[in-house]
Coordinates of C-alpha atoms in Angstrom, one line a residue:
Chain A
X1 CA -107.2 -6.6 -23.0
X2 CA -106.7 -9.4 -21.7
X3 CA -107.7 -8.9 -17.7
X4 CA -104.0 -7.5 -16.1
X5 CA -102.6 -10.1 -13.8
X6 CA -101.6 -6.6 -11.8
X7 CA -101.8 -3.1 -11.2
X8 CA -99.5 -0.5 -11.2
X9 CA -100.1 3.1 -9.8
X10 CA -97.6 6.0 -8.9
X11 CA -99.9 8.4 -6.9
X12 CA -98.0 11.3 -6.4
X13 CA -99.4 14.4 -5.2
X14 CA -100.8 15.9 -8.2
X15 CA -101.4 12.8 -10.4
X16 CA -103.0 9.3 -10.1
X17 CA -100.9 7.5 -13.4
X18 CA -102.2 3.7 -13.7
X19 CA -100.8 0.7 -15.8
X20 CA -102.6 -2.6 -16.7
X21 CA -99.7 -5.3 -16.3
X22 CA -98.8 -8.7 -17.2
X23 CA -97.3 -10.8 -14.9
X24 CA -94.2 -11.0 -16.6
X25 CA -94.0 -7.1 -16.9
X26 CA -95.3 -6.3 -19.6
X27 CA -97.4 -3.0 -20.1
X28 CA -101.4 -4.1 -21.6
X29 CA -102.8 -0.3 -20.7
X30 CA -102.3 2.9 -19.3
X31 CA -103.7 6.5 -17.8
X32 CA -103.3 9.4 -16.1
X33 CA -105.4 11.3 -14.3
X34 CA -105.7 14.2 -11.7
X35 CA -107.1 13.1 -8.7
X36 CA -103.4 13.1 -7.3
X37 CA -103.3 12.6 -3.4
X38 CA -103.0 15.7 -2.2
X39 CA -106.5 17.4 -3.4
X40 CA -109.0 13.9 -2.0
X41 CA -110.0 12.9 2.1
X42 CA -108.7 9.4 2.8
X43 CA -112.1 7.8 2.2
X44 CA -111.7 9.0 -1.3
X45 CA -108.3 7.0 -2.6
X46 CA -110.7 3.5 -2.8
X47 CA -114.0 4.5 -4.8
X48 CA -111.7 6.9 -7.3
X49 CA -108.9 4.3 -7.7
X50 CA -112.3 1.4 -8.6
X51 CA -113.7 4.6 -11.2
X52 CA -110.1 4.9 -12.7
X53 CA -109.5 1.2 -13.5
X54 CA -113.0 -0.1 -13.0
X55 CA -112.4 -1.8 -16.6
X56 CA -109.4 -3.1 -15.5
X57 CA -110.2 -4.4 -12.5
X58 CA -114.0 -6.5 -13.6
X59 CA -115.4 -8.6 -10.9
X60 CA -112.4 -9.8 -8.9
X61 CA -109.4 -8.3 -7.0
X62 CA -106.6 -7.7 -8.8
X63 CA -103.4 -7.1 -7.1
X64 CA -101.7 -3.1 -6.9
X65 CA -99.0 -2.0 -6.0
X66 CA -98.5 1.6 -5.4
X67 CA -95.9 4.0 -4.9
X68 CA -95.7 7.8 -3.9
X69 CA -97.5 10.2 -1.8
X70 CA -99.7 8.3 -1.9
X71 CA -98.1 6.1 1.4
X72 CA -97.6 9.9 3.4
X73 CA -99.4 10.0 6.8
X74 CA -102.6 12.7 5.0
X75 CA -102.5 10.2 1.8
X76 CA -104.3 6.3 2.0
X77 CA -102.4 4.1 3.9
X78 CA -99.2 5.2 6.1
X79 CA -96.7 3.5 4.7
X80 CA -94.1 4.1 7.3
X81 CA -90.1 5.0 6.2
X82 CA -87.8 2.4 5.7
X83 CA -84.9 4.3 7.6
X84 CA -81.5 4.2 4.7
X85 CA -79.2 2.7 4.9
X86 CA -81.4 0.2 3.4
X87 CA -82.3 -1.5 -0.5
X88 CA -84.6 1.0 -2.0
X89 CA -87.2 -1.6 -2.2
X90 CA -88.3 -2.1 1.7
X91 CA -89.0 -6.0 1.6
X92 CA -92.4 -5.3 3.5
X93 CA -94.6 -3.5 1.1
X94 CA -97.3 -2.3 3.2
X95 CA -101.2 -3.4 2.6
X96 CA -104.3 -0.4 2.6
X97 CA -107.4 -2.1 4.3
X98 CA -110.3 -2.2 2.7
X99 CA -111.6 -4.5 -0.1
X100 CA -109.0 -3.6 -2.3
X101 CA -105.9 -5.8 -3.0
X102 CA -103.6 -3.1 -2.7
X103 CA -100.2 -2.7 -1.4
X104 CA -97.9 0.8 -1.5
X105 CA -93.9 0.6 -1.7
X106 CA -92.7 2.8 2.4
X107 CA -90.4 5.8 1.3
X108 CA -86.9 5.8 2.8
X109 CA -86.0 8.5 6.0
X110 CA -82.7 9.3 6.8
X111 CA -82.5 10.8 10.7
X112 CA -79.4 13.1 10.0
X113 CA -79.2 15.4 8.1
X114 CA -83.3 14.3 8.4
X115 CA -84.7 14.3 4.6
X116 CA -87.4 11.8 2.9
X117 CA -88.5 10.0 0.2
X118 CA -91.5 8.9 -1.5
X119 CA -92.0 7.8 -4.7
X120 CA -87.9 8.0 -5.4
X121 CA -87.2 5.1 -3.5
X122 CA -89.3 2.9 -7.0
X123 CA -87.2 5.2 -9.4
X124 CA -84.1 4.2 -7.7
X125 CA -85.1 0.5 -7.6
X126 CA -86.2 0.7 -11.0
X127 CA -82.9 2.0 -12.5
X128 CA -81.0 0.2 -10.5
X129 CA -82.9 -3.3 -12.1
X130 CA -82.6 -1.9 -15.8
X131 CA -79.0 -1.3 -15.0
X132 CA -77.9 -4.3 -12.6
X133 CA -75.1 -4.0 -10.3
X134 CA -74.7 -0.3 -10.7
X135 CA -72.9 2.1 -8.4
X136 CA -72.5 5.6 -7.9
X137 CA -75.3 8.9 -7.6
X138 CA -78.2 9.0 -9.0
X139 CA -80.0 12.6 -9.4
X140 CA -84.0 13.3 -9.7
X141 CA -85.0 16.8 -10.5
X142 CA -88.0 18.0 -9.6
X143 CA -89.8 20.2 -7.2
X144 CA -87.6 18.8 -4.3
X145 CA -84.9 17.3 -5.7
X146 CA -83.3 13.9 -5.1
X147 CA -79.2 13.2 -4.5
X148 CA -79.0 9.7 -3.9
X149 CA -75.8 7.7 -2.7
X150 CA -76.6 4.3 -4.0
X151 CA -73.9 1.3 -3.7
X152 CA -73.9 -2.8 -3.7
X153 CA -77.4 -2.0 -4.5
X154 CA -78.3 -0.5 -1.2
X155 CA -79.6 3.5 -0.8
X156 CA -76.3 4.5 1.7
X157 CA -77.3 8.2 2.2
X158 CA -78.8 11.1 -0.2
X159 CA -80.3 14.9 0.2
X160 CA -82.8 16.5 -1.2
X161 CA -83.2 20.2 -2.7
X162 CA -86.2 22.5 -3.0
X163 CA -85.4 23.9 -6.4
X164 CA -87.7 23.3 -8.3
X165 CA -90.0 24.6 -5.1
X166 CA -88.0 27.4 -4.9
X167 CA -88.4 29.0 -8.5
X168 CA -91.5 28.6 -8.7
X169 CA -92.1 30.7 -4.7
X170 CA -89.7 33.2 -6.2
X171 CA -91.3 33.2 -9.9
X172 CA -94.7 33.6 -8.6
X173 CA -95.0 35.1 -5.0
X174 CA -92.5 37.7 -5.1
X175 CA -91.1 40.9 -6.8
X176 CA -89.7 38.8 -9.6
X177 CA -92.6 37.9 -10.6
X178 CA -92.6 41.3 -12.6
X179 CA -89.6 39.9 -14.3
X180 CA -89.6 36.3 -15.0
X181 CA -92.5 35.3 -17.8
X182 CA -94.1 32.0 -17.6
X183 CA -91.6 30.7 -21.0
X184 CA -88.9 31.7 -23.1
X185 CA -85.6 29.7 -22.9
X186 CA -81.7 31.2 -23.3
X187 CA -79.1 28.6 -22.9
X188 CA -76.4 31.5 -22.2
X189 CA -77.7 32.5 -19.2
X190 CA -78.4 29.7 -17.8
X191 CA -74.9 28.7 -18.2
X192 CA -73.9 32.2 -16.8
X193 CA -76.4 31.3 -13.8
X194 CA -75.1 28.3 -13.4
X195 CA -71.4 29.1 -13.0
X196 CA -72.0 32.0 -10.9
X197 CA -73.7 29.9 -8.1
X198 CA -72.1 26.8 -8.3
X199 CA -68.4 28.7 -8.3
X200 CA -69.5 31.3 -5.8
X201 CA -72.3 29.6 -4.0
X202 CA -72.8 32.5 -1.5
X203 CA -73.4 34.9 -4.0
X204 CA -76.8 33.4 -4.2
X205 CA -78.4 36.0 -1.9
X206 CA -77.4 38.7 -3.8
X207 CA -77.8 37.3 -7.1
X208 CA -81.5 36.8 -7.1
X209 CA -81.7 40.6 -6.7
X210 CA -80.3 41.5 -9.6
X211 CA -82.8 39.7 -12.2
X212 CA -85.2 42.3 -10.8
X213 CA -82.6 46.0 -11.3
X214 CA -81.6 44.4 -14.7
X215 CA -84.8 44.5 -15.9
X216 CA -85.9 48.0 -13.9
X217 CA -82.7 49.3 -15.4
X218 CA -81.4 47.4 -18.6
X219 CA -84.3 45.9 -19.3
X220 CA -83.1 43.0 -19.7
X221 CA -84.7 40.3 -21.4
X222 CA -87.7 38.2 -19.8
X223 CA -86.2 35.1 -20.9
X224 CA -82.8 36.0 -20.0
X225 CA -84.4 36.7 -16.5
X226 CA -85.9 33.2 -16.5
X227 CA -83.0 31.2 -17.5
X228 CA -81.0 33.1 -15.0
X229 CA -83.0 32.4 -12.0
X230 CA -83.0 28.4 -13.0
X231 CA -79.4 28.5 -13.9
X232 CA -78.4 30.0 -10.2
X233 CA -80.9 27.8 -8.1
X234 CA -79.6 24.4 -10.0
X235 CA -75.7 25.9 -9.7
X236 CA -76.6 26.4 -5.7
X237 CA -78.0 22.8 -6.2
X238 CA -75.2 21.8 -7.8
X239 CA -72.3 23.4 -5.4
X240 CA -74.3 21.9 -2.3
X241 CA -74.3 18.8 -4.2
X242 CA -70.7 18.2 -4.7
X243 CA -69.6 16.2 -2.1
X244 CA -72.2 13.5 -3.8
X245 CA -71.5 14.0 -7.5
X246 CA -67.4 14.8 -7.4
X247 CA -65.8 11.9 -8.8
X248 CA -68.5 9.6 -8.9
X249 CA -70.3 8.0 -11.7
X250 CA -73.8 9.6 -12.5
X251 CA -76.9 8.7 -13.2
X252 CA -80.0 11.6 -14.1
X253 CA -83.6 10.6 -13.3
X254 CA -86.0 12.7 -15.1
X255 CA -88.2 13.3 -17.9
X256 CA -87.3 15.2 -20.8
X257 CA -86.5 19.2 -20.1
X258 CA -85.2 19.5 -16.0
X259 CA -82.7 16.5 -15.9
X260 CA -81.6 17.7 -19.5
X261 CA -80.5 21.3 -17.7
X262 CA -78.8 18.9 -15.0
X263 CA -77.1 16.8 -17.2
X264 CA -75.6 19.6 -19.3
X265 CA -74.8 21.4 -16.2
X266 CA -73.2 18.4 -14.4
X267 CA -71.1 18.5 -18.2
X268 CA -69.9 22.1 -18.4
X269 CA -68.5 20.9 -14.9
X270 CA -66.6 17.6 -16.7
X271 CA -69.2 15.6 -14.4
X272 CA -70.8 13.3 -17.6
X273 CA -74.0 12.2 -16.9
X274 CA -76.2 9.1 -18.2
X275 CA -79.9 10.6 -18.4
X276 CA -82.6 7.4 -17.6
X277 CA -86.2 8.2 -18.5
X278 CA -88.0 8.8 -15.1
X279 CA -91.4 6.8 -16.6
X280 CA -89.7 3.4 -17.1
X281 CA -87.7 3.7 -13.8
X282 CA -91.2 4.4 -11.6
X283 CA -92.5 1.4 -13.4
X284 CA -89.0 -0.8 -13.5
X285 CA -89.2 -0.3 -10.1
X286 CA -93.3 -1.1 -9.6
X287 CA -92.3 -4.7 -11.4
X288 CA -89.2 -5.0 -9.2
X289 CA -91.9 -4.9 -5.9
X290 CA -94.7 -6.1 -7.4
X291 CA -91.6 -9.6 -8.6
X292 CA -90.4 -9.1 -4.9
X293 CA -94.1 -9.7 -3.7
X294 CA -95.1 -12.9 -5.5
X295 CA -92.1 -14.6 -5.1
X296 CA -92.5 -14.1 -1.6
Chain B
X1 CA -102.5 71.9 16.8
X2 CA -100.3 75.2 14.5
X3 CA -100.4 74.9 10.7
X4 CA -97.5 72.7 9.6
X5 CA -94.5 74.2 7.3
X6 CA -94.2 70.9 5.8
X7 CA -95.3 67.4 5.1
X8 CA -93.3 64.7 5.7
X9 CA -94.0 61.2 3.7
X10 CA -93.1 57.9 3.7
X11 CA -95.0 56.0 1.3
X12 CA -94.1 52.8 0.6
X13 CA -96.1 49.9 -1.3
X14 CA -97.9 49.0 2.0
X15 CA -98.9 52.1 3.9
X16 CA -98.4 55.8 3.9
X17 CA -97.2 57.4 7.1
X18 CA -97.0 61.3 7.4
X19 CA -96.1 64.1 9.8
X20 CA -96.7 67.5 10.4
X21 CA -93.6 69.0 10.6
X22 CA -92.3 72.8 11.5
X23 CA -89.7 74.7 9.9
X24 CA -87.0 73.9 13.0
X25 CA -88.1 69.7 12.0
X26 CA -90.0 69.1 14.7
X27 CA -92.6 66.9 15.2
X28 CA -96.3 68.2 15.3
X29 CA -98.1 65.2 14.4
X30 CA -98.3 61.8 12.6
X31 CA -100.4 59.5 10.7
X32 CA -100.4 56.1 9.5
X33 CA -102.6 54.3 6.9
X34 CA -102.5 50.9 4.7
X35 CA -103.6 53.7 1.6
X36 CA -99.8 52.1 -0.2
X37 CA -98.8 52.9 -3.6
X38 CA -99.1 48.9 -4.2
X39 CA -103.2 49.6 -3.9
X40 CA -103.2 52.3 -5.6
X41 CA -103.7 53.7 -9.1
X42 CA -101.8 56.2 -11.1
X43 CA -105.2 59.2 -10.2
X44 CA -105.5 58.0 -6.7
X45 CA -102.5 59.3 -5.5
X46 CA -103.9 62.8 -4.6
X47 CA -107.4 62.6 -3.3
X48 CA -105.4 59.7 -0.9
X49 CA -103.1 62.1 0.6
X50 CA -105.8 65.5 0.5
X51 CA -108.2 63.2 2.3
X52 CA -104.7 61.9 4.9
X53 CA -104.0 64.8 5.5
X54 CA -107.5 67.8 4.8
X55 CA -106.7 69.4 8.2
X56 CA -103.0 69.4 8.0
X57 CA -103.4 71.3 4.2
X58 CA -106.3 73.9 5.3
X59 CA -107.0 75.8 2.3
X60 CA -103.7 76.6 1.2
X61 CA -100.8 74.9 -0.5
X62 CA -98.4 73.1 2.2
X63 CA -95.0 71.9 0.7
X64 CA -95.2 68.1 1.3
X65 CA -91.1 65.7 0.2
X66 CA -92.1 62.5 -0.2
X67 CA -89.6 59.1 -0.1
X68 CA -90.2 55.2 -0.9
X69 CA -91.7 53.5 -4.1
X70 CA -94.4 56.9 -4.6
X71 CA -91.6 57.7 -6.7
X72 CA -91.4 54.4 -9.0
X73 CA -93.0 53.6 -12.5
X74 CA -96.2 52.6 -11.3
X75 CA -96.2 55.4 -8.5
X76 CA -97.4 58.5 -8.4
X77 CA -94.6 60.4 -10.7
X78 CA -91.5 58.9 -11.6
X79 CA -88.4 59.9 -9.9
X80 CA -85.3 58.6 -12.1
X81 CA -82.8 56.8 -10.1
X82 CA -80.0 59.3 -9.3
X83 CA -76.7 56.8 -10.0
X84 CA -74.1 56.0 -7.6
X85 CA -71.4 57.3 -6.6
X86 CA -73.8 59.8 -5.2
X87 CA -74.8 61.5 -2.1
X88 CA -77.4 59.5 -0.9
X89 CA -79.8 63.0 -0.9
X90 CA -79.8 64.0 -4.9
X91 CA -79.9 67.8 -5.2
X92 CA -82.6 67.8 -7.5
X93 CA -86.2 66.5 -6.2
X94 CA -88.7 65.4 -8.4
X95 CA -91.9 67.6 -8.2
X96 CA -95.2 66.1 -8.6
X97 CA -97.4 67.2 -11.2
X98 CA -100.5 68.8 -10.0
X99 CA -102.0 71.0 -7.3
X100 CA -100.2 70.6 -4.9
X101 CA -96.7 71.1 -4.1
X102 CA -95.5 68.0 -3.4
X103 CA -92.0 66.7 -4.2
X104 CA -90.4 63.1 -4.3
X105 CA -86.8 62.0 -3.3
X106 CA -85.3 59.9 -6.3
X107 CA -84.0 56.4 -5.0
X108 CA -79.6 55.2 -6.1
X109 CA -79.1 53.1 -9.0
X110 CA -76.0 51.0 -9.5
X111 CA -75.2 49.7 -13.4
X112 CA -72.9 46.8 -12.1
X113 CA -74.0 44.8 -10.6
X114 CA -77.2 45.9 -11.3
X115 CA -78.9 47.6 -8.3
X116 CA -81.3 49.8 -6.9
X117 CA -83.3 51.2 -3.5
X118 CA -86.3 54.2 -3.2
X119 CA -86.8 55.2 0.6
X120 CA -83.9 54.3 1.8
X121 CA -81.6 56.1 0.8
X122 CA -83.1 58.4 2.8
X123 CA -82.6 57.1 5.2
X124 CA -79.1 56.6 5.0
X125 CA -78.7 60.3 4.3
X126 CA -80.8 60.7 7.7
X127 CA -78.2 58.2 9.3
X128 CA -75.9 60.3 8.0
X129 CA -77.6 63.9 9.4
X130 CA -77.7 62.2 12.7
X131 CA -74.0 61.1 12.7
X132 CA -71.8 63.2 10.7
X133 CA -68.9 62.4 8.9
X134 CA -69.3 58.6 9.5
X135 CA -67.7 56.4 7.5
X136 CA -68.6 52.8 6.9
X137 CA -71.1 50.3 5.8
X138 CA -74.4 50.4 6.4
X139 CA -77.2 47.8 6.7
X140 CA -81.4 48.1 6.4
X141 CA -83.0 44.8 6.8
X142 CA -86.4 44.4 5.5
X143 CA -88.4 42.6 2.3
X144 CA -85.2 43.2 0.7
X145 CA -82.5 43.7 2.3
X146 CA -79.2 46.9 1.2
X147 CA -75.4 46.7 2.3
X148 CA -74.9 50.5 1.1
X149 CA -70.6 51.3 1.5
X150 CA -70.7 55.1 2.6
X151 CA -67.5 57.2 2.5
X152 CA -67.0 60.8 2.9
X153 CA -70.9 61.5 2.6
X154 CA -71.6 59.6 -0.6
X155 CA -73.3 56.1 -1.3
X156 CA -69.7 54.4 -2.9
X157 CA -71.7 51.0 -3.6
X158 CA -74.7 48.6 -2.5
X159 CA -76.3 45.4 -3.0
X160 CA -79.9 44.0 -1.7
X161 CA -80.7 40.9 -0.8
X162 CA -84.2 39.1 -1.0
X163 CA -83.8 37.6 2.3
X164 CA -87.1 38.9 3.9
X165 CA -89.3 38.3 0.9
X166 CA -87.8 35.0 0.9
X167 CA -88.7 34.3 4.1
X168 CA -91.9 35.1 3.2
X169 CA -92.5 33.0 0.2
X170 CA -90.6 30.0 1.5
X171 CA -93.0 29.9 4.6
X172 CA -96.0 30.4 2.7
X173 CA -95.7 29.0 -0.7
X174 CA -94.1 26.1 -0.4
X175 CA -93.9 22.6 1.2
X176 CA -92.4 24.5 4.2
X177 CA -96.1 26.2 5.6
X178 CA -96.9 23.0 6.7
X179 CA -93.8 22.8 9.7
X180 CA -93.2 26.6 9.6
X181 CA -95.8 28.5 12.3
X182 CA -97.1 32.5 12.0
X183 CA -95.3 33.0 15.8
X184 CA -92.0 31.7 17.8
X185 CA -88.9 31.9 18.3
X186 CA -85.7 30.1 19.6
X187 CA -82.8 31.8 19.6
X188 CA -80.2 28.7 19.5
X189 CA -82.0 27.9 16.9
X190 CA -81.3 30.8 15.5
X191 CA -77.7 31.0 16.5
X192 CA -77.1 27.6 14.6
X193 CA -79.1 28.3 11.3
X194 CA -76.9 31.2 10.8
X195 CA -73.9 29.8 12.0
X196 CA -74.4 27.0 9.3
X197 CA -74.9 29.0 6.0
X198 CA -72.3 31.5 7.1
X199 CA -69.2 29.4 6.9
X200 CA -70.8 27.1 4.3
X201 CA -73.6 29.5 2.4
X202 CA -73.3 26.5 0.3
X203 CA -75.5 24.5 2.4
X204 CA -78.5 26.4 2.1
X205 CA -79.8 25.1 -0.7
X206 CA -79.6 21.5 1.4
X207 CA -80.5 22.7 4.5
X208 CA -83.7 24.4 3.7
X209 CA -85.4 21.0 3.3
X210 CA -84.4 18.9 6.2
X211 CA -87.0 21.8 8.3
X212 CA -89.8 20.0 6.8
X213 CA -87.9 17.0 7.4
X214 CA -87.0 16.9 10.6
X215 CA -90.6 18.2 11.7
X216 CA -91.7 14.8 9.9
X217 CA -89.6 12.4 11.0
X218 CA -88.8 14.2 15.0
X219 CA -91.9 16.6 15.2
X220 CA -89.4 19.6 15.2
X221 CA -90.8 22.2 17.4
X222 CA -92.0 25.0 15.2
X223 CA -90.9 28.0 16.8
X224 CA -87.1 26.3 16.5
X225 CA -88.0 25.7 12.8
X226 CA -89.1 28.7 12.2
X227 CA -85.9 30.9 13.8
X228 CA -84.3 27.9 12.1
X229 CA -85.4 29.6 8.5
X230 CA -84.9 32.8 9.4
X231 CA -81.3 32.1 10.6
X232 CA -80.5 30.3 7.6
X233 CA -81.4 33.0 5.4
X234 CA -79.8 35.7 7.3
X235 CA -76.6 33.6 8.0
X236 CA -76.4 32.9 3.9
X237 CA -77.3 37.0 3.5
X238 CA -74.5 37.8 5.7
X239 CA -71.7 35.3 4.1
X240 CA -72.7 37.1 0.4
X241 CA -72.2 40.5 2.3
X242 CA -69.3 39.5 4.1
X243 CA -66.8 42.2 1.5
X244 CA -69.1 45.5 2.6
X245 CA -69.2 44.4 6.5
X246 CA -66.0 42.6 7.1
X247 CA -63.5 44.8 9.0
X248 CA -65.5 48.2 8.6
X249 CA -67.7 50.4 10.6
X250 CA -71.2 48.6 11.1
X251 CA -74.5 50.8 11.3
X252 CA -78.2 48.9 10.8
X253 CA -81.2 50.4 10.6
X254 CA -83.7 49.3 11.5
X255 CA -87.1 49.1 13.4
X256 CA -86.9 46.4 16.7
X257 CA -86.8 42.9 15.9
X258 CA -86.0 42.0 12.6
X259 CA -82.5 44.6 13.2
X260 CA -81.5 43.5 16.2
X261 CA -81.7 39.5 14.5
X262 CA -78.5 41.2 12.4
X263 CA -77.2 42.8 15.4
X264 CA -77.0 39.6 17.1
X265 CA -75.4 37.8 14.0
X266 CA -72.8 40.3 13.1
X267 CA -71.9 40.6 17.0
X268 CA -71.5 36.7 17.0
X269 CA -68.9 36.7 14.0
X270 CA -66.9 39.8 16.0
X271 CA -68.2 42.4 14.0
X272 CA -70.0 45.0 16.7
X273 CA -72.9 46.9 14.9
X274 CA -74.9 50.1 15.9
X275 CA -78.4 50.4 15.5
X276 CA -80.1 52.8 14.8
X277 CA -84.2 53.6 14.1
X278 CA -85.0 53.5 11.6
X279 CA -88.6 56.0 11.6
X280 CA -86.3 58.7 12.8
X281 CA -83.8 57.9 10.3
X282 CA -86.8 58.6 7.6
X283 CA -87.5 61.9 9.4
X284 CA -83.9 62.8 9.8
X285 CA -83.3 62.5 5.5
X286 CA -86.5 63.8 4.9
X287 CA -85.7 67.2 6.9
X288 CA -82.5 67.0 4.9
X289 CA -84.1 67.1 1.6
X290 CA -86.4 69.5 3.5
X291 CA -83.7 72.0 4.1
X292 CA -81.9 71.3 1.2
X293 CA -84.8 72.2 -1.1
X294 CA -85.7 75.4 0.9
X295 CA -82.0 76.8 1.0
X296 CA -81.6 76.0 -2.6

């Protein structure tokens, strides 16, 4: 492999993803490790990165562009949030102190309602790079799902939903843990759950315990219980995000299963959505940041 | 102390509360231990109880009436649910196999929407014993809050809300743990949270993450964050339970702080509620069951 012109990094709480890149944006090599920023002390970032990319770095300094929670206050170097409305890629990247030629893409913030994102701004930038001139709403499902209103190349506003983390906390740390298995899927139960809270969001609070009670009383199937919980929570998210997606062009950025569920749920509401690959969007966003930096 | 005529037991998941009682319903002695049924194997119940009440039991058998999760399938002896509509105290108590003269009050179940309660039926019976002829709605706040429609001495229907457990799971097992302290209270933040989700329940999903973001961006005070989360969740419960309480006579059964919050939130909606002491209601319910049994 020829020496990369730069290195792209997606450094989140749980994982570090690295790509060796050519100047033109071709991927020469890639790797993933579980050295997420959530497990690292401040002085561990540089050694971890040097070890992960030793063969790419060689003797000299290869420029690096990073996005994700690595830019948080508890991360490698704090990259101050850029307040919306603004383009997803802030013009100024944050230089990481130390001997590496490393730069972090700042996250975005919104003052009222208070909201923040780190990493998703890069995926939004990548989506826009892959779909020039695109206007509408982007949904990025995950632990903290984001909905962003994008117009004329800027993020106008956005909202976060703790849907993924709620699912995890409810199924592991409440009485529902006795009724929610780790695996199993039932499409009809998911669809019914979505329909219930999307049309009557106030019912979420009452609907959760029925999952446990239906198991106790009627021996409800575990796959049904799991899918129903997922549907109830995604339905509640879609109800809250309705001012975002109603009548808009919608893009869902996400890997496989979870994003497909959002596309399916939106489709059932007569709101067709385009699904985009999350990794491709991240890489396109990092590449856009690299090009901006070299052109600056 | 004279030997009790019977022993009243409130045996829940986390605690065992026992009272030495006279035939007329006077409390002669009482004690609490942390030997809740959640920590006991099936063969531990009898020894634990013998140890906890050794001086009350003496040589001979003293009758015992128990309520709570002790009657669950994983408890001491399963007391099958009585389906609503029915009086809160089922005519038939469940005898515990073994050498103690012990009886368990069955919980209540509802087929559709699926729901169950264990322990609250005794508090409802006690409330009705203390307030004869009372018709209306009873709210029993807790890990799994219950709302019960009571008419002509029967529980007509009821719904459970995982509000207390949601608060615990969100503040301990999600990103909100960084922003929610264990203590601290801000009444205005609570009131605002209740008002927000009670009027717009679909906003709950979006409002949760703002607690974290307001901390990151504006350094939101911890007491405010904690009170806001509580308000958002109780507001969502009240929104879902509105068909229960709107225009009804309301009683809130609960100890101190948490029940007061419900009374406060309902009052702000122009729905005055009477607060009743939970322990007094439990004891009155166990006494009503004892009397029924001795008269039978």
